[in-house]
Tab-separated table of C-alpha atoms in Angstrom:
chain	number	residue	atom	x	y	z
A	1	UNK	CA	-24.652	86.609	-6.087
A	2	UNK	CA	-26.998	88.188	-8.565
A	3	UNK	CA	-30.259	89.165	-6.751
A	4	UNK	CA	-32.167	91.165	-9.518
A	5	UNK	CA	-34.963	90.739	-11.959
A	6	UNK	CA	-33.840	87.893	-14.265
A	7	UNK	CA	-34.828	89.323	-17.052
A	8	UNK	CA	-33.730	92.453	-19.133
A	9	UNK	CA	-34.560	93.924	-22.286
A	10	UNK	CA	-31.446	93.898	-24.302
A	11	UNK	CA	-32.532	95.768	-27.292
A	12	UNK	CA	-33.918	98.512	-24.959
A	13	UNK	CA	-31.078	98.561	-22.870
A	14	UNK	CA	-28.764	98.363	-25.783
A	15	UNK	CA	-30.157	101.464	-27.068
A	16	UNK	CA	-30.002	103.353	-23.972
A	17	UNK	CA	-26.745	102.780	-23.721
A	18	UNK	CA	-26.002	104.043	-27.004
A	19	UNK	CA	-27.743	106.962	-26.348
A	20	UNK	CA	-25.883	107.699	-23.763
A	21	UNK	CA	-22.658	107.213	-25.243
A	22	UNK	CA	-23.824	109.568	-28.248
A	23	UNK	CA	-24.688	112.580	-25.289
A	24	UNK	CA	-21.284	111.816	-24.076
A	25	UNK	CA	-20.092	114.560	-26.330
A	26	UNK	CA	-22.299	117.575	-24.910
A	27	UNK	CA	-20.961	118.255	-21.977
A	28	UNK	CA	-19.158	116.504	-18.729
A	29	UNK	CA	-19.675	112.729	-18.086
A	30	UNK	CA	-19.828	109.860	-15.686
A	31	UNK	CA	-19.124	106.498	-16.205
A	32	UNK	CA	-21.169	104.099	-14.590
A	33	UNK	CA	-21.499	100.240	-14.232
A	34	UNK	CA	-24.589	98.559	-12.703
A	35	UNK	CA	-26.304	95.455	-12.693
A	36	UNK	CA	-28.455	95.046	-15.713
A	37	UNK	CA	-32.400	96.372	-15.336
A	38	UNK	CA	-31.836	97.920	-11.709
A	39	UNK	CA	-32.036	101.053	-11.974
A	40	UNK	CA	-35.524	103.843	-12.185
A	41	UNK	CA	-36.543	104.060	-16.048
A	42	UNK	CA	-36.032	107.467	-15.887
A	43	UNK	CA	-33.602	107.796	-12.828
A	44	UNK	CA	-30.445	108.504	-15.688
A	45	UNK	CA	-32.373	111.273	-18.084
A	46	UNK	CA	-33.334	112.763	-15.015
A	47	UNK	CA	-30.031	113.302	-13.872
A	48	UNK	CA	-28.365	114.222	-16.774
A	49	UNK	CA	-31.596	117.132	-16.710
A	50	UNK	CA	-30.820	118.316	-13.419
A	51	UNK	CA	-26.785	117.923	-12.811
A	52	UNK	CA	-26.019	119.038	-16.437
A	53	UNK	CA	-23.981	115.203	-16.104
A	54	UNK	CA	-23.988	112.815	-19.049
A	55	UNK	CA	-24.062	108.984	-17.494
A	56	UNK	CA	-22.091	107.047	-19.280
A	57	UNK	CA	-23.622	103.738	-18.343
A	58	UNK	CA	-23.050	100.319	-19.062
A	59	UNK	CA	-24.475	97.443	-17.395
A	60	UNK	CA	-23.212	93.638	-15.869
A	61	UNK	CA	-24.942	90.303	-14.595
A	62	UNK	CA	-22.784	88.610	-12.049
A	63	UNK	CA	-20.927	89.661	-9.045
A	64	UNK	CA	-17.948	87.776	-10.969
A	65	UNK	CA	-17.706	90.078	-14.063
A	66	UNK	CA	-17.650	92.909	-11.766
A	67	UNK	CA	-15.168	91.497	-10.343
A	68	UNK	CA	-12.757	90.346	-13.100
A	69	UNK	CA	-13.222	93.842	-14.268
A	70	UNK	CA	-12.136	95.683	-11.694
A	71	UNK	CA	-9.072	93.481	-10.478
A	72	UNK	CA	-7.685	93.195	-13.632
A	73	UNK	CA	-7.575	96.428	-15.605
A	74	UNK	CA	-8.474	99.905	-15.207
A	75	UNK	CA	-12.038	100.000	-15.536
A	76	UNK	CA	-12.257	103.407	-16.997
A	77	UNK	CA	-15.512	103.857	-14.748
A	78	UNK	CA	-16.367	106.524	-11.967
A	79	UNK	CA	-19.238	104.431	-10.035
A	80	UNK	CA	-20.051	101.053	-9.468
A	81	UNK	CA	-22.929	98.981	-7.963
A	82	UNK	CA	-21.125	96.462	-6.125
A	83	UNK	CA	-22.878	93.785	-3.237
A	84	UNK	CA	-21.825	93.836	-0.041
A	85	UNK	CA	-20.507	90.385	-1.025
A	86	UNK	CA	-17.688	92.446	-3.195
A	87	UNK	CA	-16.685	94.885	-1.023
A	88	UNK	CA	-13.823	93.340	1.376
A	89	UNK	CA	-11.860	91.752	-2.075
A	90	UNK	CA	-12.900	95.129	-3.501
A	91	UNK	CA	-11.243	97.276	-0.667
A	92	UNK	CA	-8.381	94.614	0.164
A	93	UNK	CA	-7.427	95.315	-3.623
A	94	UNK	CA	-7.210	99.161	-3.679
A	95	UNK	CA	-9.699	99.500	-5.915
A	96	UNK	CA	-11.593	101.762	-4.061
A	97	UNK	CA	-11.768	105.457	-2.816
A	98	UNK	CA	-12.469	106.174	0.198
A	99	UNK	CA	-16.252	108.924	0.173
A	100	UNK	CA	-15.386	111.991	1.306
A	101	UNK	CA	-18.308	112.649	3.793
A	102	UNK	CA	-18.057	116.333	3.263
A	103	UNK	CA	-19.503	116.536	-0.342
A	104	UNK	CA	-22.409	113.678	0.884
A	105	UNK	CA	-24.666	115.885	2.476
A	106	UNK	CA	-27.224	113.096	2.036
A	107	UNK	CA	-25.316	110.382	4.262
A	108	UNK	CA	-26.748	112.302	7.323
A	109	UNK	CA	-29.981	110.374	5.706
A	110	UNK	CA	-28.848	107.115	5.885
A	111	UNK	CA	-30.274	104.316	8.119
A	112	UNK	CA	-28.190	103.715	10.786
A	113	UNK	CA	-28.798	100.187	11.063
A	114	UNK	CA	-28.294	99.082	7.745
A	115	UNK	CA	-25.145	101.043	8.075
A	116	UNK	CA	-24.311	99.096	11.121
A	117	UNK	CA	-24.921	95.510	9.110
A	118	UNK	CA	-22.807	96.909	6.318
A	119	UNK	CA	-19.988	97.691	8.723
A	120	UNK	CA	-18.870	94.276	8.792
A	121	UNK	CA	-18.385	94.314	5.282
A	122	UNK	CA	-17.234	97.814	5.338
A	123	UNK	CA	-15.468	98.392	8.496
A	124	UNK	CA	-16.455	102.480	9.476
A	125	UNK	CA	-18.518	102.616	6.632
A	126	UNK	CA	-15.553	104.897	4.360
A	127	UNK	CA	-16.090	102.811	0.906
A	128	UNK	CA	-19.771	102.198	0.043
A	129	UNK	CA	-23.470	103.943	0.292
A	130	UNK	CA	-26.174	101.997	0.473
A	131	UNK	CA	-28.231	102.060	-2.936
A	132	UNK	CA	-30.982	99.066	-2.720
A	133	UNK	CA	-31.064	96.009	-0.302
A	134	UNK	CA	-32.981	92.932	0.385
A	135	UNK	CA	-33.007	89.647	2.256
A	136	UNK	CA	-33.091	85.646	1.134
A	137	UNK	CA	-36.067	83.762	2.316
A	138	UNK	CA	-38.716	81.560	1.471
A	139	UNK	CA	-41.437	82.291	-1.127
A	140	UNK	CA	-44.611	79.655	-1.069
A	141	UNK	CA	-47.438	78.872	-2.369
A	142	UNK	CA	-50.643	79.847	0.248
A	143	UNK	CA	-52.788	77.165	-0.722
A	144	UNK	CA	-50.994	74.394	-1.683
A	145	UNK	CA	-48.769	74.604	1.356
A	146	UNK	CA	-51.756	74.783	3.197
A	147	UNK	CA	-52.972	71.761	1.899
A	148	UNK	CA	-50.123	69.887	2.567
A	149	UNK	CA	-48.980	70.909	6.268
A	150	UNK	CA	-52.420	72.180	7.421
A	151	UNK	CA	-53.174	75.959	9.033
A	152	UNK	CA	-50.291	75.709	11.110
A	153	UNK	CA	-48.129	74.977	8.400
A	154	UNK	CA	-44.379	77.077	9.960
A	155	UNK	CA	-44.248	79.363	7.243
A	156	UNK	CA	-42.570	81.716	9.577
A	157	UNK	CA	-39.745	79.572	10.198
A	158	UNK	CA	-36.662	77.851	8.098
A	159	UNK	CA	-38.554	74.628	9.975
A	160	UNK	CA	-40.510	74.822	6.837
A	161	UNK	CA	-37.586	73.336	4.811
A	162	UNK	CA	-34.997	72.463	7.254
A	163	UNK	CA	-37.258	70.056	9.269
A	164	UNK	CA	-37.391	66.318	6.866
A	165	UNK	CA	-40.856	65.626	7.926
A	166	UNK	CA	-42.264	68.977	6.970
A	167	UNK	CA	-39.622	68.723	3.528
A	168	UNK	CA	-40.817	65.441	2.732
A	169	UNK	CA	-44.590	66.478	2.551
A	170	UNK	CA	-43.557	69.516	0.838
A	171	UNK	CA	-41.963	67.604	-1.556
A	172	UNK	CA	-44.802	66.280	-3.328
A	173	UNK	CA	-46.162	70.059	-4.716
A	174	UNK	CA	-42.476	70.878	-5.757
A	175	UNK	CA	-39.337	72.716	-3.413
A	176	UNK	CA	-36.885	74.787	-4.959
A	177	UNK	CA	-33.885	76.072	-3.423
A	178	UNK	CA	-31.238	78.473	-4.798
A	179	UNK	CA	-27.712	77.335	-6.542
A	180	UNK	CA	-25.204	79.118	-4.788
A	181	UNK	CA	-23.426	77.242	-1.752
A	182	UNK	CA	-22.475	80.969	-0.462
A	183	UNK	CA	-25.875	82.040	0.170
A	184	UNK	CA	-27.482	77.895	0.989
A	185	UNK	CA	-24.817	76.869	3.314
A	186	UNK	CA	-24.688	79.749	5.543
A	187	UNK	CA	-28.427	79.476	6.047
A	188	UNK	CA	-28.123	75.820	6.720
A	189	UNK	CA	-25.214	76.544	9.182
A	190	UNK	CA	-27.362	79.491	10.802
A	191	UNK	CA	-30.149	76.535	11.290
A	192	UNK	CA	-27.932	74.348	13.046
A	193	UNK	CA	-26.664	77.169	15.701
A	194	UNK	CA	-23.390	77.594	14.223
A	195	UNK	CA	-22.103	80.808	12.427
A	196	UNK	CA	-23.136	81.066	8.837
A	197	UNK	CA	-19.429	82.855	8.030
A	198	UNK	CA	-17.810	79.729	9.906
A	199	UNK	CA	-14.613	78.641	8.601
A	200	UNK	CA	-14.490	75.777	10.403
A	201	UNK	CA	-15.063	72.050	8.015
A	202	UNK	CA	-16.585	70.058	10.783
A	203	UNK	CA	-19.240	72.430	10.805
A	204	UNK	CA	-19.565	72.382	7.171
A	205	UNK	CA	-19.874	68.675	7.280
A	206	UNK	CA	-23.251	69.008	9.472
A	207	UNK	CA	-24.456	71.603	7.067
A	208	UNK	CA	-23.329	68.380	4.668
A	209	UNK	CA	-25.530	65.674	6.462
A	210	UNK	CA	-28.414	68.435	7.021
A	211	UNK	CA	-28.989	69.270	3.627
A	212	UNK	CA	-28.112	65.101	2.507
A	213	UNK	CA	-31.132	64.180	4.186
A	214	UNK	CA	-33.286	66.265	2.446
A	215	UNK	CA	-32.286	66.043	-1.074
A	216	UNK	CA	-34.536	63.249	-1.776
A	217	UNK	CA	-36.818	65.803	-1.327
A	218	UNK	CA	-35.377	68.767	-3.314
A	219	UNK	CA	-36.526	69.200	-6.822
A	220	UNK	CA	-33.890	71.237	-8.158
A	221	UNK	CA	-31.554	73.954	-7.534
A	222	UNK	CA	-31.312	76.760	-9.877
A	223	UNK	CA	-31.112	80.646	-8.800
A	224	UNK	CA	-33.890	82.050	-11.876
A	225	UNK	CA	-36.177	78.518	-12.667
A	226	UNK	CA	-37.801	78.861	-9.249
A	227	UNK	CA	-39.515	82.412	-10.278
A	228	UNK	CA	-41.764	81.441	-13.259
A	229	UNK	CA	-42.415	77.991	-11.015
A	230	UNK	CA	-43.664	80.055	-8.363
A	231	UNK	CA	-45.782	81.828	-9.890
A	232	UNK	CA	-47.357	79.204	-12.231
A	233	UNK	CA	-47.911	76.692	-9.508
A	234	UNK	CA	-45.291	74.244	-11.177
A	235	UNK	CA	-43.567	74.057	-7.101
A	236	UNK	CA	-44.938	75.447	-3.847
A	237	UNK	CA	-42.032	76.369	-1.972
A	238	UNK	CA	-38.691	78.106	-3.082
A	239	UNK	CA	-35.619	79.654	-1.327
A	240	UNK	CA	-34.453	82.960	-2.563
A	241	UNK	CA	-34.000	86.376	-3.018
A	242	UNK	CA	-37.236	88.434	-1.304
A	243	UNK	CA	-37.525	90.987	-4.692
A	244	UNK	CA	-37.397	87.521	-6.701
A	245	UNK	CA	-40.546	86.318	-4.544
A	246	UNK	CA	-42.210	89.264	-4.991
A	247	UNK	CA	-41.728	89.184	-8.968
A	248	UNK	CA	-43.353	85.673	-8.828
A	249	UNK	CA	-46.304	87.245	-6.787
A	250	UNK	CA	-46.521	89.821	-9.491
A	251	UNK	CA	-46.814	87.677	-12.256
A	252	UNK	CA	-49.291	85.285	-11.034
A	253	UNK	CA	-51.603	87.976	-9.845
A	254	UNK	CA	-51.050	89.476	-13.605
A	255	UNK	CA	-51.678	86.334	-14.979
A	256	UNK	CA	-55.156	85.661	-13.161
A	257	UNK	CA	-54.009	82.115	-12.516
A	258	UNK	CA	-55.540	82.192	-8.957
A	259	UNK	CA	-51.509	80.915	-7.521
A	260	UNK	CA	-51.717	83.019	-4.388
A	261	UNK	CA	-48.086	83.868	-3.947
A	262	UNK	CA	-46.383	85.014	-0.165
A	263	UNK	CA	-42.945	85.755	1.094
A	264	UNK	CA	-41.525	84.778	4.666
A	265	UNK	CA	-38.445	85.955	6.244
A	266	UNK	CA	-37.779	83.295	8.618
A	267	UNK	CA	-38.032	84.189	12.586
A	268	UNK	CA	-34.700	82.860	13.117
A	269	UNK	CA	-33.062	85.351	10.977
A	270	UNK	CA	-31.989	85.539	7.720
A	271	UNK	CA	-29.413	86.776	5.376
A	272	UNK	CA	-29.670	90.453	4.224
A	273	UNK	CA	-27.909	91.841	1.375
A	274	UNK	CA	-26.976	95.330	0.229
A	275	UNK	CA	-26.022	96.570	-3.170
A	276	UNK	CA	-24.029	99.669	-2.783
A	277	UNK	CA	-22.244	102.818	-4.350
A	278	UNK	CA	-19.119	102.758	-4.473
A	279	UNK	CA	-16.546	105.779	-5.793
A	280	UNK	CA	-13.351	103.685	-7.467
A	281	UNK	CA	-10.134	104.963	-6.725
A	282	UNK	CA	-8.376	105.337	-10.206
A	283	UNK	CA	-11.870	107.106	-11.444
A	284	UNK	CA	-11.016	109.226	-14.387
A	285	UNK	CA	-13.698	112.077	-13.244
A	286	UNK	CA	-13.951	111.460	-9.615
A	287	UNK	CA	-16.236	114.552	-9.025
A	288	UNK	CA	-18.654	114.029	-11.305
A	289	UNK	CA	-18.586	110.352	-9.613
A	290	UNK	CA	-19.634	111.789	-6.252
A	291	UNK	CA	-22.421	113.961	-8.212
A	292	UNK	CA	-24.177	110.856	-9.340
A	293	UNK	CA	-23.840	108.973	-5.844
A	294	UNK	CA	-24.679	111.958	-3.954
A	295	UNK	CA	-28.129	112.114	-6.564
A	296	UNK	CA	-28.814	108.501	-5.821
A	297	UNK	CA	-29.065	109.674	-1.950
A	298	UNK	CA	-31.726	112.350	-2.688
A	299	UNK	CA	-35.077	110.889	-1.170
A	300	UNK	CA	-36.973	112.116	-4.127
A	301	UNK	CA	-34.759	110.048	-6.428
A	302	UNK	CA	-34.381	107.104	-5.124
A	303	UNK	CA	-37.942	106.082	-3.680
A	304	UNK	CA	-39.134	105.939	-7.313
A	305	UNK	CA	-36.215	103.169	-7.613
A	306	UNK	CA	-37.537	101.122	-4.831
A	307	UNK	CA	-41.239	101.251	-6.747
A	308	UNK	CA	-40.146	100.240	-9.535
A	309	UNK	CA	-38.256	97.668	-8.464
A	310	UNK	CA	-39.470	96.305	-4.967
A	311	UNK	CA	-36.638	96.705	-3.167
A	312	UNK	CA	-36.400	98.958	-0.256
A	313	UNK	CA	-33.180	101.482	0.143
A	314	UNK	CA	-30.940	102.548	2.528
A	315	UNK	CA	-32.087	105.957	2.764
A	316	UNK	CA	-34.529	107.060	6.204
A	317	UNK	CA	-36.213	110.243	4.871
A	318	UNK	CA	-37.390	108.669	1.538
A	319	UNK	CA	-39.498	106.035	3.528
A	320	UNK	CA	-42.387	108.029	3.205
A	321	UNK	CA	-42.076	109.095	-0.418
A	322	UNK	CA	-42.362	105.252	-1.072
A	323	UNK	CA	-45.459	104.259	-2.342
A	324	UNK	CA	-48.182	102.990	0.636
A	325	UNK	CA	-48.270	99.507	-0.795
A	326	UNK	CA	-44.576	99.024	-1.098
A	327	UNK	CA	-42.915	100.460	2.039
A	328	UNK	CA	-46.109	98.916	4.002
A	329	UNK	CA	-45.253	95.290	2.561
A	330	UNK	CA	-43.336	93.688	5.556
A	331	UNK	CA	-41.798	91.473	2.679
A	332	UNK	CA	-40.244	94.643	1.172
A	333	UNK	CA	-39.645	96.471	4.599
A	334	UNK	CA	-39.223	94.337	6.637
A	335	UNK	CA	-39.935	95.384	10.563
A	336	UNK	CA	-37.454	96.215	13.502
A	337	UNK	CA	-37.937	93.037	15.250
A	338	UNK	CA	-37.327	91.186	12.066
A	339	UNK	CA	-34.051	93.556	11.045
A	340	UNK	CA	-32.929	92.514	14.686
A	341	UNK	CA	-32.181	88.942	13.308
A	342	UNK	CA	-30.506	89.618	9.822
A	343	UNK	CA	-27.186	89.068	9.038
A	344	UNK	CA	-24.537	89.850	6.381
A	345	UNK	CA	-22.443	87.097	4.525
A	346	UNK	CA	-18.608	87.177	4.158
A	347	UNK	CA	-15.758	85.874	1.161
A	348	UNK	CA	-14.307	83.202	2.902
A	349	UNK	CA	-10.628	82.249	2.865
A	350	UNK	CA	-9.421	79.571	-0.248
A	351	UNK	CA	-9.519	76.755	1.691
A	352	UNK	CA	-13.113	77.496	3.197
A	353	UNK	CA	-14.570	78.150	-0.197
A	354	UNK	CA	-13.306	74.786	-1.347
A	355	UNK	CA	-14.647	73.070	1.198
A	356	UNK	CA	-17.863	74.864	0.353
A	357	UNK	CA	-17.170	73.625	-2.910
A	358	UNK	CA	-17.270	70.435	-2.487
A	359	UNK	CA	-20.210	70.235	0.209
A	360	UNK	CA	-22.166	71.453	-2.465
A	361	UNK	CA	-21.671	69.328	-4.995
A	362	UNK	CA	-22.383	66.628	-3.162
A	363	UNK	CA	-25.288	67.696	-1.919
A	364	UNK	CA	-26.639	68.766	-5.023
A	365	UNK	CA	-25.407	64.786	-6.748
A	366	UNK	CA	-27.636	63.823	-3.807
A	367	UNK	CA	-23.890	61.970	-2.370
């Protein structure tokens, strides 16, 4: 359930690594594993400045290799980034240590409802810190959809794509919607009034003959194509990931290409998702582990992470250290009557996940 920029300087990052590897030898280290590009471009030299703490830091791109790696072998890492997604196989495994609140001075800091939402991933909150978070939604093009549905166009509502009549306009400038049947079908479910963690397969067969009567009007599903599209006025609607949106919104304004880009978090709710800290349990220098998470939960660090990277995190008192334009974007921070209406996803037992499985391929074969 990668979320992040969908792009990365290798070379760079390469060499970064590298360089880090070489420091290893001056003094203590910590190993650390995060997605790729998602992290402040000076967050790691800073802390090896001020703890004295060589990171050791390599980096991965799906919630799968993170996975693989730490079921099957030990990891050899201290901290890991792991989605909210992760954390009950995570924790059901033993792969994790439980944060001893006492040397966290920061988690007084932390926002208590984004703790609450990440309770049901992480029952008592004993595993994971918040790091950065965001929400899936729908990204369109101002004037086109405009043009199409009229000034009263529900861009405020998942009856923007959900609702055939609206779809089948829509269709005609281009609708994208993201490849991944565990963040599409719970949505779909959620639209229908039933619970987007159901494990029930009758209601996965009217998330089935939903989403079947709009594929006609569906142009593709891919989780990165929809970016560039977005922003280049190739579609005018796309489902996704709100930092994504806001990338596409970047780039066309860059560009000059006059695409007016906006973001919507539906007012039926949404999904939210959190990428955390975690602390794993057979780390080889467990303190220094809890150095670097407890840095990450300084204010002053982490707000230049959010900046550079438009996503908001979990962290109350570094609100204000945000910059003005990014922690007054509702898009980015999105406001208490909207948080109301989020909610987290959930692994789903074998059989559920096949029959996800097989929903989505048909819906995607358009059968």
């Amino acid at each position: 359930m990668s979320r992040h920029r969908l792009y990365f300087n290798l070379g760079a990052g390469a060499c970064l690594a590298a360089s880090l590897s070489v420091l290893a030898d001056e003094g203590p280290t910590v190993h650390v594993y995060n997605w790729y590009d998602y992290i402040g471009p000076t967050t790691l030299q800073d802390f090896k400045r001020d703890t004295g703490i060589v990171p050791v830091y390599d980096t991965f791109d799906s919630a799968e290799v993170l996975e693989g790696k730490l079921l099957t072998s030990r990891s050899g890492y201290d901290v890991v980034v792991a989605s909210n997604y992760s954390l009950p196989t995570l924790i059901k495994a033993g792969a994790l240590a439980p944060l001893p609140r006492e040397q966290m001075p920061g988690f007084k800091d932390m926002d208590t409802d984004l703790l609450a939402k990440l309770a049901n991933n992480d029952p008592g909150n004993q595993y994971a810190v918040p790091y950065l978070w965001g929400t899936n939604g729908i990204g369109y093009n101002i004037d086109k959809v405009r043009a199409v549905l009229g000034d009263k166009a529900p861009v405020d509502s998942w009856d923007l794509v959900f609702k055939e009549e609206n779809l089948a306009r829509l269709g005609e400038c281009g609708v994208a919607m993201l490849d991944s049947p565990s963040e599409m079908l719970p949505v779909a479910l959620h639209y229908l009034g039933l619970p987007p963690n159901s494990t029930d397969p009758e209601d996965y067969k009217k998330a089935e003959a939903l989403l079947l009567k709009l594929r006609p009007h569906i142009a593709y599903f891919n989780s990165s194509k929809f970016i560039s599209d977005l922003s280049n006025g190739n579609i005018c609607v796309a489902v996704g990931w709100s930092g994504a949106m806001l990338e596409a919104k970047t780039t066309a304004e860059q560009a000059g290409n006059g695409v007016k880009i906006a973001y919507s978090l539906p007012k039926e709710g949404a999904p939210v998702w959190f990428d955390t800290l975690v602390l794993l349990k057979d780390a080889p220098h467990p303190q220094q582990g809890m150095a670097f998470i407890d840095y990450l939960m300084r204010p002053q660090v982490i707000a230049p992470v959010s900046d550079h990277l438009n996503y908001p995190n979990g962290n109350r008192s570094a609100t204000s250290l945000v910059a003005e334009a990014t922690r007054n974007n509702p898009a980015v921070y999105p406001p208490a009557a909207a948080m109301a209406t989020l909610f987290t996803l959930q692994p789903l037992p074998p059989s559920t996940e096949r029959v996800r499985t097989r929903v989505w391929s048909k819906v995607k074969n358009g059968q």
